[in-house]
XYZ file of N, CA, C and O in Angstrom:
384
model
N -13.318 1.710 1.210
C -12.094 1.436 0.508
C -10.953 2.239 1.145
O -11.180 3.323 1.658
N -9.762 1.701 1.115
C -8.585 2.371 1.649
C -8.405 3.733 0.984
O -8.507 3.854 -0.233
N -8.145 4.734 1.795
C -7.823 6.072 1.304
C -6.314 6.259 1.400
O -5.697 5.812 2.377
N -5.725 6.919 0.416
C -4.280 7.149 0.391
C -4.034 8.648 0.466
O -4.556 9.412 -0.353
N -3.255 9.075 1.458
C -2.956 10.499 1.594
C -2.019 10.939 0.466
O -1.319 10.108 -0.133
N -1.965 12.241 0.180
C -1.039 12.725 -0.845
C 0.420 12.358 -0.548
O 1.171 11.992 -1.464
N 0.828 12.425 0.727
C 2.208 12.060 1.081
C 2.470 10.580 0.823
O 3.546 10.201 0.355
N 1.489 9.733 1.120
C 1.644 8.296 0.865
C 1.696 8.027 -0.633
O 2.483 7.199 -1.092
N 0.873 8.727 -1.414
C 0.899 8.551 -2.871
C 2.263 8.930 -3.426
O 2.830 8.213 -4.264
N 2.823 10.024 -2.948
C 4.154 10.449 -3.388
C 5.198 9.400 -3.028
O 6.067 9.054 -3.838
N 5.118 8.856 -1.815
C 6.073 7.840 -1.372
C 5.958 6.562 -2.200
O 6.971 5.983 -2.607
N 4.739 6.126 -2.473
C 4.540 4.914 -3.273
C 5.113 5.113 -4.672
O 5.841 4.250 -5.191
N 4.801 6.245 -5.300
C 5.332 6.512 -6.645
C 6.853 6.510 -6.633
O 7.496 5.936 -7.518
N 7.462 7.140 -5.637
C 8.925 7.208 -5.555
C 9.535 5.818 -5.377
O 10.552 5.499 -6.004
N 8.942 4.997 -4.550
C 9.451 3.638 -4.323
C 9.363 2.814 -5.602
O 10.311 2.122 -5.983
N 8.238 2.883 -6.279
C 8.064 2.116 -7.520
C 9.030 2.615 -8.590
O 9.677 1.820 -9.277
N 9.174 3.937 -8.721
C 10.071 4.494 -9.733
C 11.526 4.132 -9.472
O 12.304 3.963 -10.408
N 11.903 3.983 -8.210
C 13.289 3.653 -7.862
C 13.568 2.152 -7.952
O 14.712 1.735 -7.815
N 12.549 1.363 -8.195
C 12.713 -0.092 -8.243
C 12.784 -0.561 -9.691
O 12.720 0.227 -10.625
N 12.874 -1.873 -9.835
C 12.865 -2.462 -11.169
C 11.454 -2.843 -11.607
O 11.267 -3.429 -12.669
N 10.466 -2.506 -10.808
C 9.069 -2.784 -11.128
C 8.622 -1.798 -12.205
O 8.911 -0.606 -12.105
N 7.917 -2.269 -13.243
C 7.442 -1.354 -14.287
C 6.498 -0.303 -13.699
O 5.520 -0.650 -13.031
N 6.787 0.955 -13.920
C 5.988 2.023 -13.314
C 4.587 2.111 -13.901
O 3.684 2.607 -13.247
N 4.370 1.626 -15.134
C 3.047 1.732 -15.748
C 2.031 0.836 -15.052
O 0.879 1.200 -14.882
N 2.435 -0.361 -14.682
C 1.489 -1.329 -14.119
C 1.816 -1.710 -12.680
O 0.995 -2.303 -12.004
N 2.994 -1.383 -12.211
C 3.439 -1.829 -10.899
C 2.905 -0.994 -9.759
O 2.334 0.071 -9.958
N 3.103 -1.532 -8.559
C 2.658 -0.808 -7.388
C 3.119 -1.467 -6.108
O 3.888 -2.425 -6.109
N 2.647 -0.928 -5.019
C 2.929 -1.457 -3.691
C 1.804 -2.421 -3.336
O 0.627 -2.077 -3.464
N 2.154 -3.630 -2.901
C 1.136 -4.630 -2.553
C 1.101 -4.796 -1.038
O 2.135 -4.930 -0.389
N -0.097 -4.778 -0.500
C -0.306 -5.017 0.921
C -1.074 -6.324 1.039
O -2.147 -6.476 0.443
N -0.509 -7.262 1.790
C -1.134 -8.570 1.952
C -1.093 -8.977 3.415
O -0.207 -8.576 4.165
N -2.047 -9.779 3.803
C -2.086 -10.317 5.166
C -1.112 -11.481 5.237
O -1.202 -12.430 4.475
N -0.164 -11.398 6.142
C 0.816 -12.462 6.354
C 0.231 -13.435 7.373
O 0.094 -13.097 8.548
N -0.115 -14.626 6.917
C -0.784 -15.605 7.785
C 0.080 -16.026 8.962
O -0.418 -16.202 10.075
N 1.368 -16.187 8.748
C 2.262 -16.626 9.828
C 2.439 -15.554 10.893
O 2.423 -15.837 12.074
N 2.640 -14.326 10.469
C 2.919 -13.235 11.402
C 1.649 -12.565 11.934
O 1.715 -11.766 12.855
N 0.505 -12.854 11.319
C -0.740 -12.178 11.676
C -0.560 -10.661 11.580
O -0.991 -9.910 12.453
N 0.108 -10.249 10.511
C 0.371 -8.831 10.288
C 0.205 -8.531 8.806
O 0.011 -9.435 7.996
N 0.296 -7.269 8.459
C 0.270 -6.871 7.060
C 1.701 -6.796 6.549
O 2.592 -6.320 7.250
N 1.903 -7.258 5.323
C 3.233 -7.250 4.707
C 3.183 -6.386 3.458
O 2.229 -6.441 2.677
N 4.221 -5.581 3.264
C 4.351 -4.737 2.081
C 5.367 -5.355 1.139
O 6.408 -5.856 1.572
N 5.080 -5.279 -0.150
C 6.033 -5.723 -1.165
C 5.754 -4.947 -2.442
O 4.695 -4.327 -2.592
N 6.702 -4.989 -3.354
C 6.488 -4.399 -4.668
C 5.965 -5.474 -5.594
O 6.359 -6.634 -5.496
N 5.081 -5.093 -6.501
C 4.521 -6.047 -7.454
C 4.465 -5.406 -8.831
O 4.106 -4.233 -8.974
N 4.829 -6.196 -9.843
C 4.797 -5.698 -11.224
C 3.365 -5.515 -11.711
O 3.075 -4.601 -12.491
N 2.469 -6.371 -11.230
C 1.047 -6.297 -11.561
C 0.261 -6.793 -10.351
O 0.791 -7.539 -9.530
N -1.007 -6.412 -10.249
C -1.800 -6.937 -9.133
C -2.097 -8.418 -9.340
O -2.160 -8.895 -10.477
N -2.275 -9.130 -8.252
C -2.727 -10.520 -8.337
C -4.165 -10.516 -8.844
O -4.869 -9.501 -8.787
N -4.597 -11.659 -9.334
C -5.914 -11.759 -9.969
C -7.052 -11.265 -9.087
O -7.974 -10.612 -9.555
N -6.995 -11.554 -7.791
C -8.095 -11.165 -6.900
C -7.787 -9.935 -6.049
O -8.506 -9.644 -5.101
N -6.733 -9.197 -6.381
C -6.390 -7.982 -5.636
C -7.365 -6.851 -5.937
O -7.866 -6.721 -7.058
N -7.588 -6.015 -4.937
C -8.282 -4.751 -5.124
C -7.203 -3.717 -5.440
O -6.178 -3.656 -4.766
N -7.419 -2.912 -6.467
C -6.444 -1.901 -6.867
C -6.957 -0.528 -6.453
O -8.069 -0.138 -6.799
N -6.135 0.177 -5.682
C -6.456 1.548 -5.276
C -5.438 2.445 -5.969
O -4.233 2.247 -5.834
N -5.928 3.418 -6.742
C -5.057 4.336 -7.474
C -5.306 5.737 -6.941
O -6.437 6.217 -6.958
N -4.250 6.364 -6.456
C -4.354 7.726 -5.941
C -3.259 8.559 -6.583
O -2.079 8.347 -6.311
N -3.651 9.442 -7.473
C -2.703 10.335 -8.133
C -1.562 9.559 -8.781
O -0.406 9.950 -8.696
N -1.887 8.444 -9.416
C -0.874 7.644 -10.105
C -0.119 6.671 -9.222
O 0.721 5.918 -9.708
N -0.405 6.648 -7.946
C 0.216 5.684 -7.029
C -0.725 4.495 -6.923
O -1.876 4.644 -6.528
N -0.231 3.320 -7.306
C -1.074 2.125 -7.285
C -0.741 1.261 -6.072
O 0.415 0.928 -5.843
N -1.787 0.918 -5.321
C -1.655 0.037 -4.167
C -2.566 -1.152 -4.416
O -3.744 -0.986 -4.728
N -1.995 -2.354 -4.300
C -2.734 -3.587 -4.499
C -3.009 -4.216 -3.137
O -2.092 -4.363 -2.333
N -4.254 -4.584 -2.896
C -4.646 -5.168 -1.617
C -5.155 -6.580 -1.845
O -6.085 -6.768 -2.651
N -4.569 -7.570 -1.147
C -5.146 -8.908 -1.243
C -6.503 -8.875 -0.546
O -6.869 -7.886 0.097
N -7.281 -9.939 -0.689
C -8.650 -9.931 -0.171
C -8.723 -9.650 1.318
O -9.559 -8.871 1.773
N -7.849 -10.268 2.101
C -7.886 -10.051 3.550
C -7.476 -8.627 3.918
O -8.077 -7.998 4.782
N -6.446 -8.110 3.251
C -6.007 -6.740 3.523
C -7.094 -5.752 3.123
O -7.339 -4.764 3.835
N -7.761 -6.001 2.005
C -8.827 -5.104 1.563
C -9.938 -5.034 2.609
O -10.468 -3.956 2.877
N -10.277 -6.161 3.210
C -11.308 -6.163 4.249
C -10.836 -5.416 5.495
O -11.584 -4.616 6.074
N -9.607 -5.672 5.917
C -9.068 -5.015 7.121
C -8.934 -3.507 6.958
O -9.083 -2.748 7.906
N -8.602 -3.076 5.731
C -8.283 -1.670 5.494
C -9.420 -0.898 4.839
O -9.240 0.239 4.422
N -10.592 -1.501 4.782
C -11.720 -0.912 4.059
C -12.036 0.514 4.494
O -12.337 1.360 3.670
N -11.942 0.819 5.767
C -12.289 2.149 6.276
C -11.075 2.864 6.870
O -11.205 3.671 7.778
N -9.897 2.569 6.325
C -8.653 3.118 6.876
C -7.990 4.088 5.895
O -8.375 4.200 4.740
N -6.956 4.769 6.407
C -6.174 5.711 5.622
C -4.711 5.280 5.666
O -4.178 4.991 6.742
N -4.074 5.238 4.490
C -2.636 4.963 4.393
C -1.909 6.299 4.347
O -2.172 7.124 3.462
N -1.044 6.526 5.319
C -0.267 7.765 5.396
C 1.213 7.408 5.316
O 1.592 6.246 5.490
N 2.046 8.396 5.059
C 3.490 8.171 4.995
C 4.221 9.377 5.548
O 3.737 10.511 5.500
N 5.384 9.089 6.080
C 6.266 10.126 6.596
C 7.679 9.603 6.546
O 7.937 8.502 6.047
N 8.614 10.368 7.063
C 10.019 9.961 7.076
C 10.519 9.885 8.507
O 10.120 10.691 9.353
N 11.417 8.913 8.761
C 12.028 8.840 10.081
C 13.241 9.767 10.120
O 13.493 10.511 9.167
N 14.003 9.739 11.204
C 15.142 10.640 11.374
C 16.231 10.437 10.338
O 17.008 11.343 10.044
N 16.305 9.218 9.754
C 17.307 8.926 8.727
C 16.762 9.188 7.318
O 17.448 8.923 6.341
N 15.542 9.672 7.205
C 14.949 9.968 5.912
C 14.296 8.781 5.233
O 13.895 8.871 4.079
N 14.171 7.662 5.942
C 13.513 6.479 5.376
C 12.002 6.638 5.464
O 11.481 7.148 6.456
N 11.319 6.172 4.433
C 9.863 6.249 4.399
C 9.269 5.274 5.396
O 9.699 4.133 5.506
N 8.273 5.750 6.106
C 7.512 4.903 7.015
C 6.040 5.090 6.713
O 5.557 6.223 6.584
N 5.340 3.970 6.555
C 3.902 4.018 6.301
C 3.160 3.761 7.599
O 3.642 3.057 8.474
N 1.990 4.343 7.685
C 1.125 4.122 8.844
C -0.311 3.977 8.389
O -0.706 4.514 7.352
N -1.069 3.238 9.155
C -2.487 3.030 8.889
C -3.271 3.718 9.990
O -2.987 3.536 11.171
N -4.223 4.521 9.603
C -5.038 5.222 10.594
C -6.507 5.106 10.264
O -6.896 4.584 9.224
N -7.310 5.609 11.159
C -8.753 5.618 10.967
C -9.122 6.712 9.971
O -8.561 7.816 10.006
N -10.066 6.404 9.109
C -10.574 7.411 8.167
C -11.415 8.415 8.944
O -12.130 8.031 9.879
N -11.329 9.679 8.576
C -12.162 10.672 9.258
C -13.643 10.407 8.990
O -14.011 9.986 7.910
N -14.443 10.629 9.983
C -15.883 10.435 9.811
C -16.478 11.702 9.240
O -16.043 12.815 9.546
N -17.482 11.512 8.425
C -18.108 12.665 7.763
C -19.145 13.323 8.627
O -19.622 12.860 9.567
C-alpha cells in the first residue's frame, strides 16, 4: 500500500483545509489519466466507490484502482519549490 511521508501528510491536510472540500471526508485523489498515461491529482469531497483510501495522520489520499496498483509499493513525499509551492513526488519504498 502507498506510504505517505509526514511532510506529504502535512501538505495534503493544508491543501484540503484551504479548499472548499469538506475536511472531515475530503482528500487528495490520485487517478490514472488514460489519455496522458500519467497520474492526475485532484481534490475530492469523498472517495469514489472503488477507491482505496490511505489515511496518514488525518491526511486522506484516495487512489483509483489503477493508481492503487501502480503505487502499491511506493512512497508519496512532498516538498516546496523556490516559490513555496507544494510539489509531490513518488519514490520507492525502503526495503526492510
